[in-house]
Coordinates of C-alpha atoms in Angstrom, one line a residue:
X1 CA 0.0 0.0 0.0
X2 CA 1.2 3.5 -0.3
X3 CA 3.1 5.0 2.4
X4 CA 4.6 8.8 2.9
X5 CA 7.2 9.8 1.7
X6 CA 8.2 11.9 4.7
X7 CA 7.6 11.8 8.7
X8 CA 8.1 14.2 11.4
X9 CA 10.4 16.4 12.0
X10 CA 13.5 15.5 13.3
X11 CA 15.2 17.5 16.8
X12 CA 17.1 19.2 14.1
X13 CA 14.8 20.3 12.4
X14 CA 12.8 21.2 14.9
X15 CA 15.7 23.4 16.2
X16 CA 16.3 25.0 12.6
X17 CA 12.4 26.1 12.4
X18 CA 12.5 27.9 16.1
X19 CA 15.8 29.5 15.0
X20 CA 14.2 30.5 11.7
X21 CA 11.0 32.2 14.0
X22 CA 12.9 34.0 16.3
X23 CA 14.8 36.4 13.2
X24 CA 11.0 36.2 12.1
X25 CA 10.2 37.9 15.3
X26 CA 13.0 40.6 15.2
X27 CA 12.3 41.8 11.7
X28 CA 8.3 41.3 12.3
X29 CA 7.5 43.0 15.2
X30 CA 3.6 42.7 14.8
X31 CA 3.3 38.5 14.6
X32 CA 5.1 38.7 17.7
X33 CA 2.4 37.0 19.6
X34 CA 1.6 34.1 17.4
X35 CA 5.4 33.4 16.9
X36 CA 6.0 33.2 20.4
X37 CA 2.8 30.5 20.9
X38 CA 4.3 28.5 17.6
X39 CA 8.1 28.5 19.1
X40 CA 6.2 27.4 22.5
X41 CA 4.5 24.5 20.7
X42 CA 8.2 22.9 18.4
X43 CA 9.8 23.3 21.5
X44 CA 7.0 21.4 23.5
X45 CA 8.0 18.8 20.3
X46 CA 11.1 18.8 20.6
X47 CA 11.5 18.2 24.4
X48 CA 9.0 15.4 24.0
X49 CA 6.1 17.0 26.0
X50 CA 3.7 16.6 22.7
X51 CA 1.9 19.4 21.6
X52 CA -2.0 19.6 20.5
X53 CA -2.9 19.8 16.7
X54 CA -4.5 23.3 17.0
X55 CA -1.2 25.0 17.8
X56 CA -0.2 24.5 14.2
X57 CA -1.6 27.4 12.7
X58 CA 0.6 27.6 9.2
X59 CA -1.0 25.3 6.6
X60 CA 1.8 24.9 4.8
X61 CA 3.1 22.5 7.4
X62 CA 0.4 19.9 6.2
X63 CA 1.0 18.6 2.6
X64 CA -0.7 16.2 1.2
X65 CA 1.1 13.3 1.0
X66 CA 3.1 11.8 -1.9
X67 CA 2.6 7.9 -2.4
X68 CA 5.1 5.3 -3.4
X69 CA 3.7 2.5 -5.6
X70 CA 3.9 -1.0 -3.8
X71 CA 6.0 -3.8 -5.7
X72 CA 5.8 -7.6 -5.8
X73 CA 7.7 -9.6 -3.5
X74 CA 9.2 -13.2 -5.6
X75 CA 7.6 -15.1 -3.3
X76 CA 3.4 -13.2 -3.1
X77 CA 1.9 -15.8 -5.0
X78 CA 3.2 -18.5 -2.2
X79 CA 0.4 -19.1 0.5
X80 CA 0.7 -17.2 3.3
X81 CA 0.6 -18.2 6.5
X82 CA -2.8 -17.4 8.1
X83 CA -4.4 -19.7 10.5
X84 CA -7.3 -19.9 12.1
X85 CA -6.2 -20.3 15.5
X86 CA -4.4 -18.4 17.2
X87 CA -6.3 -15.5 17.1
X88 CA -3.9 -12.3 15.9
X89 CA -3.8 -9.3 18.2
X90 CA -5.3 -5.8 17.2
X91 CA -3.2 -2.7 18.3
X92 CA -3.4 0.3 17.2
X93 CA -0.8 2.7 16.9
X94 CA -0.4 5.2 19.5
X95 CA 0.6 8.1 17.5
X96 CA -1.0 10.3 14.9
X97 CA 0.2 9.3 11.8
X98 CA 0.8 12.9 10.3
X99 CA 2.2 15.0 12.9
X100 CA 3.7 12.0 14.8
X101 CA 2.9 13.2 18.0
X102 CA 0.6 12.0 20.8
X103 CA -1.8 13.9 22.7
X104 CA -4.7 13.6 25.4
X105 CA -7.0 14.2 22.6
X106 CA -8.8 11.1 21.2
X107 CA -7.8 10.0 18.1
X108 CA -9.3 8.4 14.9
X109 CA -8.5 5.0 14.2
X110 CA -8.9 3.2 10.8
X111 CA -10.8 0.2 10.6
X112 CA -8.8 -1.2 7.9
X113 CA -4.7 -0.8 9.4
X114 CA -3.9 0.1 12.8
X115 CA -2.9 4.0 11.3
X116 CA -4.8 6.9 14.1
X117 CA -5.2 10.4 13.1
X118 CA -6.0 13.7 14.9
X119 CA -9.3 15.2 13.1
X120 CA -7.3 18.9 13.1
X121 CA -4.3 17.3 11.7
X122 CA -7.0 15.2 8.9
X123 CA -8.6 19.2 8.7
X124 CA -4.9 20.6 7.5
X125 CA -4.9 18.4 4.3
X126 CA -8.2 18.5 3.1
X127 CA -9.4 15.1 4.2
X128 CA -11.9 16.8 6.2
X129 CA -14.4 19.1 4.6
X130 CA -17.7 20.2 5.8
X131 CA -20.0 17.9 7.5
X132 CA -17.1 14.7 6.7
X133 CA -15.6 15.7 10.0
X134 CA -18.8 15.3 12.4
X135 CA -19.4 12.0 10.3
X136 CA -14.9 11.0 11.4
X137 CA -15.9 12.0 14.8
X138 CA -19.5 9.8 15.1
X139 CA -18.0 6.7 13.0
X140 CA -14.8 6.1 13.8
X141 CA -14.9 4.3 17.2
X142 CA -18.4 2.5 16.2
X143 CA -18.2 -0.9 14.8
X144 CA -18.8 0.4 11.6
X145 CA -15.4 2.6 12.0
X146 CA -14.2 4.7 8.8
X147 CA -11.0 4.4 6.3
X148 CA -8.2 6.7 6.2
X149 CA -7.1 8.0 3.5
X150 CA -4.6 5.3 2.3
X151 CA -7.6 2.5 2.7
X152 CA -10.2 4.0 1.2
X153 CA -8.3 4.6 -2.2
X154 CA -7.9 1.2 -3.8
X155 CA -6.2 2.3 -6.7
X156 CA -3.1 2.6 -4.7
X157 CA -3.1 -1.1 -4.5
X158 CA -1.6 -1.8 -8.2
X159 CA 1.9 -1.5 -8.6
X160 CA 3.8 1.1 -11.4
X161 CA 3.0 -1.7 -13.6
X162 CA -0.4 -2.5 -13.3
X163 CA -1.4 1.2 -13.5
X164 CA 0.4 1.3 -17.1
X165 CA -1.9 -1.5 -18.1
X166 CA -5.1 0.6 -16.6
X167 CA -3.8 3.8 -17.8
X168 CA -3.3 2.1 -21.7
X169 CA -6.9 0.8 -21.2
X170 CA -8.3 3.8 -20.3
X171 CA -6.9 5.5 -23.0
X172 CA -7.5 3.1 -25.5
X173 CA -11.2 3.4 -24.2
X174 CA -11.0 7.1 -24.4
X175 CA -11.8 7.6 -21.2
X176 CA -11.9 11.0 -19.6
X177 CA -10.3 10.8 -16.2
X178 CA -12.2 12.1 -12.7
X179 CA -15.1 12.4 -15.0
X180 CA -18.7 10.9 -13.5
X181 CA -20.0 7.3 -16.1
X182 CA -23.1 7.5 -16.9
X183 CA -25.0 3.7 -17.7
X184 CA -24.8 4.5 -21.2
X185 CA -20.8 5.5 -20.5
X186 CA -20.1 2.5 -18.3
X187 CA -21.4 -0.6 -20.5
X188 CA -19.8 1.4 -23.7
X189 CA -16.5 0.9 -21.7
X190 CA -17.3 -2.6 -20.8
X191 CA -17.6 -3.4 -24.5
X192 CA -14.7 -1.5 -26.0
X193 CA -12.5 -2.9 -23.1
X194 CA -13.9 -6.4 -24.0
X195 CA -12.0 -5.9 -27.4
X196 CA -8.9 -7.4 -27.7
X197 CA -6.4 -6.2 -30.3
X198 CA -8.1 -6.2 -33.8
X199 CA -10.8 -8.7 -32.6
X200 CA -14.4 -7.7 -32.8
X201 CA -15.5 -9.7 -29.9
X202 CA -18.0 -7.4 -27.6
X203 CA -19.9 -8.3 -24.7
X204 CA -22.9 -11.1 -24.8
X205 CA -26.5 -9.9 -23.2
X206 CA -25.9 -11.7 -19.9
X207 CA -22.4 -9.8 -19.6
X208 CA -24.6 -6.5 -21.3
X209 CA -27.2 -7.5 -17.8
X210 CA -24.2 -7.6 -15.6
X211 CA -22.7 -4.9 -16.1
X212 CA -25.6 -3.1 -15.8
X213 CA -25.8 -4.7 -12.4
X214 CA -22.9 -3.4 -11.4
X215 CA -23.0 0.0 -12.6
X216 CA -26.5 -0.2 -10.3
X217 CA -24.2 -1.3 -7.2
X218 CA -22.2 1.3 -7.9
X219 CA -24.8 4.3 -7.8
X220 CA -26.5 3.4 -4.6
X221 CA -28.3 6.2 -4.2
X222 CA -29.9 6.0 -7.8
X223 CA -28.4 9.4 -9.3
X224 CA -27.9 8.2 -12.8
X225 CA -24.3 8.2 -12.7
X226 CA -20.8 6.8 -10.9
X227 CA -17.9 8.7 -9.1
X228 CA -14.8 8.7 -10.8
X229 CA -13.2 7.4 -7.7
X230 CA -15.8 4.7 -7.2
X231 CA -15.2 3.5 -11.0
X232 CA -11.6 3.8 -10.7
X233 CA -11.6 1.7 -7.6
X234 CA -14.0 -0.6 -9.5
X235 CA -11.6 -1.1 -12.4
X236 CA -8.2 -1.6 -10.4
X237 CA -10.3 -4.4 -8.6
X238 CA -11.1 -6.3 -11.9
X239 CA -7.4 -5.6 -12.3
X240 CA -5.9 -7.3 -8.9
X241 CA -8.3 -10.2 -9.8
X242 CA -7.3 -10.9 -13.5
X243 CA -3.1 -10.2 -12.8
X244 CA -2.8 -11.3 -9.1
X245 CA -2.9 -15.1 -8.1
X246 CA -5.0 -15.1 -5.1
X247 CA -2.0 -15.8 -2.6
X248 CA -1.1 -12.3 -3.8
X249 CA -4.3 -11.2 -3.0
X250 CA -4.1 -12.5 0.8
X251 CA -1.1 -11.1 1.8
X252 CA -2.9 -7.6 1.2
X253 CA -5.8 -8.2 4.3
X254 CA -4.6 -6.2 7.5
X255 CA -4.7 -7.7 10.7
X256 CA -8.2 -6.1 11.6
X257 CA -9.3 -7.6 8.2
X258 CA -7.7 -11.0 8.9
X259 CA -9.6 -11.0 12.4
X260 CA -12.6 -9.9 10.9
X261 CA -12.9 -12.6 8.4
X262 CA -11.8 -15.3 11.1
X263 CA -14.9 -13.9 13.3
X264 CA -17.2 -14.2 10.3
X265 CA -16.2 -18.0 9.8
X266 CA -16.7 -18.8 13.7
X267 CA -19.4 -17.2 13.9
X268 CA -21.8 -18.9 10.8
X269 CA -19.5 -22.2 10.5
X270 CA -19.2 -25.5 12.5
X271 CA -15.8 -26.1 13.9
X272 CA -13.4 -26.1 10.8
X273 CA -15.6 -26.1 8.1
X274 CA -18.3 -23.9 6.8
X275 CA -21.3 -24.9 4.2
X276 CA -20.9 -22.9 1.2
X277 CA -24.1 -21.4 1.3
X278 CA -22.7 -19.4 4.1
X279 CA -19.8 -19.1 2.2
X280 CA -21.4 -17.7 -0.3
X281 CA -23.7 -15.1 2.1
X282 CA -20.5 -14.1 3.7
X283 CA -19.7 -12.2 0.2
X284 CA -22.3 -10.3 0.5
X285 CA -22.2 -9.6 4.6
X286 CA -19.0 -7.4 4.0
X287 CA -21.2 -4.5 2.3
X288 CA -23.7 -4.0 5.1
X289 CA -24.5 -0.6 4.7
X290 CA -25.6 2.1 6.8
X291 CA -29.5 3.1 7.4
X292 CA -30.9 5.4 4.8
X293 CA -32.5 7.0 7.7
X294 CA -29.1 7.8 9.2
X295 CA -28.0 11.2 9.6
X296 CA -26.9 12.0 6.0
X297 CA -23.0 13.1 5.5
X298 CA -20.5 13.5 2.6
X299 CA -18.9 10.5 3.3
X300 CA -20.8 7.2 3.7
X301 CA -19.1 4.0 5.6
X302 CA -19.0 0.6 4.2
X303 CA -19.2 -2.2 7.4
X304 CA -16.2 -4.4 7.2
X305 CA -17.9 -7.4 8.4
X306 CA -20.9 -9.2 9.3
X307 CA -24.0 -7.4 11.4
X308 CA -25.7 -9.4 14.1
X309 CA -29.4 -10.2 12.0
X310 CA -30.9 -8.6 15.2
X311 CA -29.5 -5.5 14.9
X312 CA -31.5 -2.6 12.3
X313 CA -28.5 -2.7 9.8
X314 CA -28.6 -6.2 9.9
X315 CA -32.8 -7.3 9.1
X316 CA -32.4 -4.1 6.4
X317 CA -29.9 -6.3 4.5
X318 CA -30.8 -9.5 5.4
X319 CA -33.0 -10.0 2.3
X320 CA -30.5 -8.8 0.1
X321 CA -27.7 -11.6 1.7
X322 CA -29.9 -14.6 1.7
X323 CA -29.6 -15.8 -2.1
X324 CA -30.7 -19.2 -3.3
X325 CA -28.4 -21.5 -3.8
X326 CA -29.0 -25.2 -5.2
X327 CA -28.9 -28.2 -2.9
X328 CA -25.7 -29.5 -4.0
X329 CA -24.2 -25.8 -2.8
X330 CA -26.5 -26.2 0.2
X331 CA -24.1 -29.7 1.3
X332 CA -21.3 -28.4 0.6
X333 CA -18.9 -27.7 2.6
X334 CA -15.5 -25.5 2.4
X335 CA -12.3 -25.1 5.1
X336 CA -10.5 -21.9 6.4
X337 CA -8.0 -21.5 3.2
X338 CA -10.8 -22.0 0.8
X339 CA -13.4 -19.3 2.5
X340 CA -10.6 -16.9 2.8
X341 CA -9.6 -17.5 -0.7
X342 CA -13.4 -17.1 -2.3
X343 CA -13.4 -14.1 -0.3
X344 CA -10.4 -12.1 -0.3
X345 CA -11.3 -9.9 -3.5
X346 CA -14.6 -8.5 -1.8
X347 CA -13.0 -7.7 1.5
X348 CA -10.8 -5.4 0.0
X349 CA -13.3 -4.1 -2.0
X350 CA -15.3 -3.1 0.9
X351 CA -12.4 -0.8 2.3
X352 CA -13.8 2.8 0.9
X353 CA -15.8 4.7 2.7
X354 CA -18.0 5.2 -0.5
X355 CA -21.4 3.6 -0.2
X356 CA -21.1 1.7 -3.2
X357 CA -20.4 -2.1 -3.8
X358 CA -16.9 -1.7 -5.7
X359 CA -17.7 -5.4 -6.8
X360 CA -21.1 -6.4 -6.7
X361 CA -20.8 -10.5 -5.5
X362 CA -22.5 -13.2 -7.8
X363 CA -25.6 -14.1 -7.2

């Protein structure tokens, strides 16, 4: 996943920047004040006492980050090594993961890594905008919990690579970047990416149907079009699937996500096995949305994970996860490696906050 490029600053820094303020405050007489508070708070940093996001008035001390591209490992496609017992710890980190520093103040954990953030320090680079920060500050330490901003972006998942190949696609497709897809715009992609070289090959009707399906998953709340970030996290998804063996694919789940799925099987299987009816219902658990009557926000939260069928989030979906499934599905039965396997690809298409299904199970 991406990572930044830089951390905090170092005790040297630090000590440049409070030499830099205090010729600031001999040849600036009138920001006397607010230098003094801003020398008070690096050297609070720089002796280790911590000092509260607020006190960093300057914006230009929180850049948006720059993200580095992950690369395959030689070994990725070899099975990892996750059991189902013992259970893996969860802790979260202890810092925020911008400034570095810790505070009294509560922080917001993601519900995808163990990354924590102060909401003023989330405020300073623009991942916080209007009513998104209320929604940080109710969702975060629910069950439901929110994705920072390295989670929530799928994209950053393909390698240099692999965003070549989208890119070529894309612009073989003539696709205009961070525009919104209408139906007519998505299943016109679907068909011209369908082609292959100078084959004329397009899509059948039950692919036509599907697609249309998915574009429907995708616009949950029936607007007539898709996000640009919810179809490019779509199409890097359909991407990991058709380039990355599924080992690959495993050794991207987080601890929290590795937990989660191990609860899931526990909780609707029988010792070491699970039928794969539930199997198959377990697909569709990991998109539990939230209640349409809910507060509404800028930012919507997918629910990593499955919600008790008591609870109101849970009987709203419950129709929508109980699918048919033959009789021979119905005996079935699949381990630990194979349910992780079948699922891997739609638990990490349930990391954006977005409320749409990034890939719409089967079914």
């Amino acid at each position: 996943m991406g990572v930044l490029m830089s951390k905090r600053q170092t005790v040297e820094q630090v000590q440049k920047e409070v030499q830099e303020e205090k010729e600031a405050e001999t040849s600036a007489p009138v920001v006397q004040e607010e230098t003094s508070i801003n020398r008070a708070a690096w050297e609070r940093l720089r002796d280790g006492r911590g000092v509260e996001p607020e006190e960093f008035d300057r914006t230009s001390r929180f850049t948006p980050p720059a993200f580095i591209r992950p690369t395959r490992k030689l070994d990725d496609d070899k099975p990892p090594d996750i059991c189902l017992d013992p259970r893996e710890p969860v802790v979260n980190d202890e810092m925020c993961d911008i400034c570095e520093v810790w505070t009294a103040e509560s922080l917001f954990p993601c519900r995808v890594c163990t990354r924590v953030f102060h909401d003023g320090c989330l405020r300073r680079m623009g991942y916080l905008q209007g009513d998104s920060a209320a929604d940080v500050t109710e969702m975060a330490h629910t069950e439901t919990g929110w994705s920072c901003y390295y989670c929530d972006n799928l994209n950053l998942l393909l390698t240099e690579e692999e965003m070549y190949s989208l890119t070529e696609t894309f612009q073989r497709c003539k696709v205009i970047p961070d525009c919104s897809l209408t139906l007519e715009d998505f299943v016109r992609y679907r068909h011209q990416a369908a082609k292959r070289g100078d084959s004329n090959r397009a899509l059948s009707d039950e692919q036509e149907e599907q697609a249309a399906r998915q574009f429907a998953a995708l616009d949950p709340e029936h607007r007539g079009h898709i996000e640009w970030s919810d179809f490019l996290s779509h199409e890097s998804l359909l991407l990991l699937q058709q380039l990355r063996p599924q080992n690959s694919l495993l050794r991207l789940l987080t601890v929290k996500e590795r937990e989660r799925a191990r609860a899931t099987f526990l909780a609707r299987g029988s010792g070491n096995t699970i039928s794969e009816a539930e199997c198959h219902q377990a697909r569709h658990s990991w998109f539990c949305k939230r209640l349409a009557e809910a507060p509404s926000c800028s930012v919507s939260i997918s629910h990593v994970g499955p919600i008790a069928d008591s609870s109101p989030a849970g009987s709203s979906n419950k129709s929508e996860d109980k699918v048919p499934l033959s009789t021979e599905q119905e005996s079935r039965y699949v381990d630990w490696p194979t349910f992780l396997r079948e699922n891997v690809i739609y638990i990490l298409a349930a990391r954006p906050n977005s409320g749409a299904i990034h890939l719409k199970p089967p079914g």
